[in-house]
Amino acid sequence: QKEVEQNSGPLSVPEGAIASLNCTYSDRVSQSFFWYRQYSGKSPELIMSIYSNGDKEDGRFTAQLNKASQYVSLLIRDSQPSDSATYLCAVRGSNYQLIWGAGTKLIIKP
Amino acid sequence: DTEVTQTPKHLVMGMTNKKSLKCEQHMGHRAMYWYKQKAKKPPELMFVYSYEKLSINESVPSRFSPECPNSSLLNLHLHALQPEDSALYLCASSQIRAGDTEAFFGQGTRLTVV
């Protein structure tokens, strides 16, 4: 059974600090990794995609991938109250389907 | 443009009704998906279409019937649903090529079965 694991949280971070979200996956052959942000009652919004080892930065967001250790992380710098949401880690499996983590609820405290 | 459009946004239907959910994308994506999402859970895959052909049916009850009329449109026909089918129904699309498989979601249809 291919799995994606995330700490469900909630993760509470002060405004302006760095929020660090982590995800591990079981399928060693996985090649595509994604972070989605989902506000309550809304649909998932793609935040970052990463396909190769290392860091990928986009504004305040940095995705990190380590295939040897089978983990992917998302860093959010200068956290804002508007970043409060559930963050879903997803890994592309076979047949184009996404394998989802349970999501981490992030709370940014003003 | 990374837009996937779903209609309607909200739907209330009785257990004997027949209704359809619609999804449209103009990004040239060749894979389209239906997901069901319950509160505080991740999306649950229902169907995948690739090149307009059904490639995955995750053992979904026959009261849900998908249809892909062309590469831009995806429908989900609903009939004789149960109250436990109430959920957020999400459509998504993506490319089918290595290194470019980002999936984009529509805003969802909030379905309530009464």
Short mmCIF file of C-alpha atoms in Angstrom, two decimals:
data_model
loop_
_atom_site.label_atom_id
_atom_site.label_comp_id
_atom_site.label_asym_id
_atom_site.label_seq_id
_atom_site.Cartn_x
_atom_site.Cartn_y
_atom_site.Cartn_z
CA GLN A 1 0.00 0.00 0.00
CA LYS A 2 1.56 3.25 -1.11
CA GLU A 3 1.29 5.84 1.63
CA VAL A 4 1.91 9.48 2.30
CA GLU A 5 2.24 10.51 5.93
CA GLN A 6 1.77 13.95 7.44
CA ASN A 7 1.39 15.18 10.98
CA SER A 8 -2.24 16.29 11.22
CA GLY A 9 -1.41 19.11 13.65
CA PRO A 10 -2.60 21.65 14.37
CA LEU A 11 0.74 23.37 13.95
CA SER A 12 0.70 26.77 15.60
CA VAL A 13 3.27 29.35 14.45
CA PRO A 14 3.63 33.03 15.43
CA GLU A 15 3.11 35.61 12.72
CA GLY A 16 6.36 36.43 10.96
CA ALA A 17 8.03 33.12 11.87
CA ILE A 18 8.90 30.22 9.57
CA ALA A 19 6.33 27.43 9.31
CA SER A 20 7.78 24.02 8.51
CA LEU A 21 5.53 21.27 7.17
CA ASN A 22 6.77 17.74 6.58
CA CYS A 23 5.65 14.73 4.60
CA THR A 24 7.06 11.24 4.09
CA TYR A 25 6.14 8.77 1.37
CA SER A 26 6.58 5.04 0.96
CA ASP A 27 6.94 4.50 -2.81
CA ARG A 28 10.61 4.82 -3.74
CA VAL A 29 9.87 5.22 -7.45
CA SER A 30 7.73 8.33 -6.98
CA GLN A 31 8.90 11.23 -9.14
CA SER A 32 6.40 14.06 -8.66
CA PHE A 33 5.50 15.80 -5.42
CA PHE A 34 3.03 18.55 -4.67
CA TRP A 35 1.87 20.81 -1.88
CA TYR A 36 -1.69 22.07 -1.87
CA ARG A 37 -3.27 24.65 0.41
CA GLN A 38 -6.91 24.24 1.31
CA TYR A 39 -9.02 26.77 3.18
CA SER A 40 -12.06 25.46 5.02
CA GLY A 41 -14.91 24.77 2.59
CA LYS A 42 -12.77 25.56 -0.47
CA SER A 43 -10.99 23.41 -3.02
CA PRO A 44 -7.26 22.54 -2.89
CA GLU A 45 -4.97 25.14 -4.44
CA LEU A 46 -1.59 24.08 -5.82
CA ILE A 47 1.20 25.89 -3.97
CA MET A 48 4.35 24.09 -5.07
CA SER A 49 5.45 21.21 -7.24
CA ILE A 50 8.88 19.61 -7.03
CA TYR A 51 10.37 16.87 -9.15
CA SER A 52 14.10 16.71 -8.29
CA ASN A 53 16.17 16.58 -5.14
CA GLY A 54 16.96 19.85 -3.45
CA ASP A 55 15.15 23.10 -2.83
CA LYS A 56 12.68 24.98 -4.97
CA GLU A 57 11.73 28.50 -3.99
CA ASP A 58 8.69 30.56 -5.01
CA GLY A 59 8.20 33.77 -3.09
CA ARG A 60 7.77 32.98 0.60
CA PHE A 61 7.45 29.25 -0.11
CA THR A 62 10.29 26.73 -0.36
CA ALA A 63 9.74 23.07 -1.15
CA GLN A 64 12.49 20.61 -0.24
CA LEU A 65 12.80 17.08 -1.61
CA ASN A 66 15.06 14.29 -0.40
CA LYS A 67 14.39 11.12 -2.39
CA ALA A 68 16.96 9.06 -0.49
CA SER A 69 15.13 9.71 2.78
CA GLN A 70 11.72 9.80 1.09
CA TYR A 71 10.57 13.07 2.52
CA VAL A 72 9.33 16.33 1.15
CA SER A 73 8.83 19.50 3.14
CA LEU A 74 7.34 22.95 2.73
CA LEU A 75 8.74 26.04 4.41
CA ILE A 76 6.68 29.21 4.65
CA ARG A 77 8.74 32.28 5.55
CA ASP A 78 7.32 35.41 7.19
CA SER A 79 4.10 33.54 8.01
CA GLN A 80 0.90 35.58 7.73
CA PRO A 81 -2.53 34.95 9.28
CA SER A 82 -3.79 34.36 5.71
CA ASP A 83 -1.49 31.30 5.56
CA SER A 84 -3.72 29.60 8.14
CA ALA A 85 -5.14 26.62 6.27
CA THR A 86 -4.75 22.89 5.84
CA TYR A 87 -1.71 21.91 3.77
CA LEU A 88 -1.96 18.68 1.81
CA CYS A 89 1.05 16.77 0.55
CA ALA A 90 0.43 14.70 -2.59
CA VAL A 91 2.62 12.26 -4.48
CA ARG A 92 1.98 11.22 -8.06
CA GLY A 93 1.39 7.48 -8.29
CA SER A 94 0.76 5.23 -11.24
CA ASN A 95 -2.05 5.95 -13.69
CA TYR A 96 -1.71 9.69 -13.00
CA GLN A 97 -3.49 9.47 -9.67
CA LEU A 98 -2.42 11.47 -6.63
CA ILE A 99 -1.75 9.79 -3.30
CA TRP A 100 -2.65 12.20 -0.52
CA GLY A 101 -1.46 12.76 2.98
CA ALA A 102 -4.08 13.47 5.62
CA GLY A 103 -3.12 17.16 5.68
CA THR A 104 -1.58 19.41 8.34
CA LYS A 105 -3.68 22.17 9.82
CA LEU A 106 -1.55 25.30 10.15
CA ILE A 107 -2.54 28.15 12.46
CA ILE A 108 -0.66 31.45 12.29
CA LYS A 109 -1.13 33.43 15.49
CA PRO A 110 -1.08 37.25 15.18
CA ASP B 1 -4.59 30.31 -17.28
CA THR B 2 -4.91 27.49 -14.76
CA GLU B 3 -8.67 27.54 -14.45
CA VAL B 4 -10.98 24.59 -14.02
CA THR B 5 -14.63 25.58 -13.90
CA GLN B 6 -17.25 23.53 -12.09
CA THR B 7 -21.01 24.01 -12.05
CA PRO B 8 -23.07 24.24 -10.03
CA LYS B 9 -21.30 25.52 -6.89
CA HIS B 10 -24.03 24.16 -4.64
CA LEU B 11 -26.60 21.42 -5.22
CA VAL B 12 -29.34 20.04 -3.02
CA MET B 13 -31.07 16.96 -4.33
CA GLY B 14 -33.51 14.37 -3.13
CA MET B 15 -32.73 10.68 -3.14
CA THR B 16 -34.93 10.08 -6.17
CA ASN B 17 -33.56 12.95 -8.27
CA LYS B 18 -31.22 12.81 -11.25
CA LYS B 19 -28.69 15.61 -11.56
CA SER B 20 -25.36 16.25 -13.26
CA LEU B 21 -22.18 18.00 -12.23
CA LYS B 22 -20.16 19.69 -14.96
CA CYS B 23 -16.48 20.50 -15.28
CA GLU B 24 -14.61 22.37 -18.00
CA GLN B 25 -10.96 23.16 -18.62
CA HIS B 26 -9.19 24.90 -21.52
CA MET B 27 -5.59 24.21 -20.58
CA GLY B 28 -5.18 21.37 -23.08
CA HIS B 29 -4.89 18.87 -20.25
CA ARG B 30 -5.48 15.28 -21.30
CA ALA B 31 -6.24 13.83 -17.86
CA MET B 32 -9.35 14.77 -15.91
CA TYR B 33 -10.43 13.57 -12.50
CA TRP B 34 -13.39 13.41 -10.16
CA TYR B 35 -12.73 13.47 -6.44
CA LYS B 36 -15.04 13.32 -3.43
CA GLN B 37 -14.03 15.08 -0.25
CA LYS B 38 -15.58 14.79 3.18
CA ALA B 39 -14.89 17.31 5.94
CA LYS B 40 -11.40 17.12 7.46
CA LYS B 41 -10.34 14.36 5.03
CA PRO B 42 -8.12 14.48 1.95
CA PRO B 43 -9.73 14.17 -1.49
CA GLU B 44 -10.76 10.64 -2.41
CA LEU B 45 -10.29 9.64 -6.04
CA MET B 46 -13.40 8.47 -7.86
CA PHE B 47 -12.59 8.43 -11.59
CA VAL B 48 -9.75 9.26 -13.96
CA TYR B 49 -10.09 9.94 -17.65
CA SER B 50 -7.00 10.01 -19.83
CA TYR B 51 -7.33 10.97 -23.49
CA GLU B 52 -11.13 10.95 -22.98
CA LYS B 53 -11.14 7.30 -21.94
CA LEU B 54 -11.98 6.07 -18.47
CA SER B 55 -8.73 4.72 -17.04
CA ILE B 56 -9.56 4.43 -13.34
CA ASN B 57 -12.82 3.69 -11.54
CA GLU B 58 -12.11 3.40 -7.84
CA SER B 59 -14.96 0.98 -7.16
CA VAL B 60 -17.46 3.81 -7.15
CA PRO B 61 -21.16 2.83 -6.81
CA SER B 62 -23.09 2.83 -10.07
CA ARG B 63 -25.29 5.69 -8.85
CA PHE B 64 -22.33 7.85 -9.93
CA SER B 65 -21.80 7.78 -13.69
CA PRO B 66 -18.97 9.75 -15.31
CA GLU B 67 -18.88 10.99 -18.87
CA CYS B 68 -16.17 12.72 -20.88
CA PRO B 69 -17.78 14.18 -24.03
CA ASN B 70 -14.53 15.75 -25.26
CA SER B 71 -11.07 16.71 -24.06
CA SER B 72 -12.35 19.86 -22.29
CA LEU B 73 -15.47 18.58 -20.58
CA LEU B 74 -16.18 16.14 -17.79
CA ASN B 75 -19.57 15.32 -16.35
CA LEU B 76 -20.69 13.34 -13.34
CA HIS B 77 -24.25 12.06 -13.52
CA LEU B 78 -25.96 11.43 -10.21
CA HIS B 79 -28.97 9.17 -9.62
CA ALA B 80 -30.58 7.70 -6.52
CA LEU B 81 -27.96 9.09 -4.17
CA GLN B 82 -27.89 8.48 -0.44
CA PRO B 83 -27.47 11.08 2.33
CA GLU B 84 -23.96 9.75 2.98
CA ASP B 85 -23.03 10.88 -0.55
CA SER B 86 -23.24 14.48 0.65
CA ALA B 87 -19.75 15.93 0.19
CA LEU B 88 -17.63 18.37 -1.79
CA TYR B 89 -17.15 17.02 -5.31
CA LEU B 90 -13.98 18.19 -6.98
CA CYS B 91 -12.93 18.11 -10.59
CA ALA B 92 -9.26 18.37 -11.52
CA SER B 93 -7.15 18.22 -14.67
CA SER B 94 -3.51 17.69 -15.49
CA GLN B 95 -1.08 17.03 -18.28
CA ILE B 96 0.20 13.52 -18.90
CA ARG B 97 3.93 13.89 -19.33
CA ALA B 98 6.94 13.42 -17.09
CA GLY B 99 7.90 16.51 -15.17
CA ASP B 100 4.63 18.27 -15.89
CA THR B 101 1.84 16.55 -14.02
CA GLU B 102 0.52 19.34 -11.82
CA ALA B 103 -3.18 18.88 -11.13
CA PHE B 104 -5.42 21.92 -10.90
CA PHE B 105 -8.75 21.81 -9.14
CA GLY B 106 -12.04 23.49 -9.79
CA GLN B 107 -13.83 25.30 -6.97
CA GLY B 108 -15.96 22.22 -6.29
CA THR B 109 -19.65 21.45 -6.02
CA ARG B 110 -21.04 21.26 -2.49
CA LEU B 111 -23.63 18.45 -2.75
CA THR B 112 -26.29 17.83 -0.13
CA VAL B 113 -28.56 14.81 -0.48
CA VAL B 114 -31.81 15.05 1.46
#
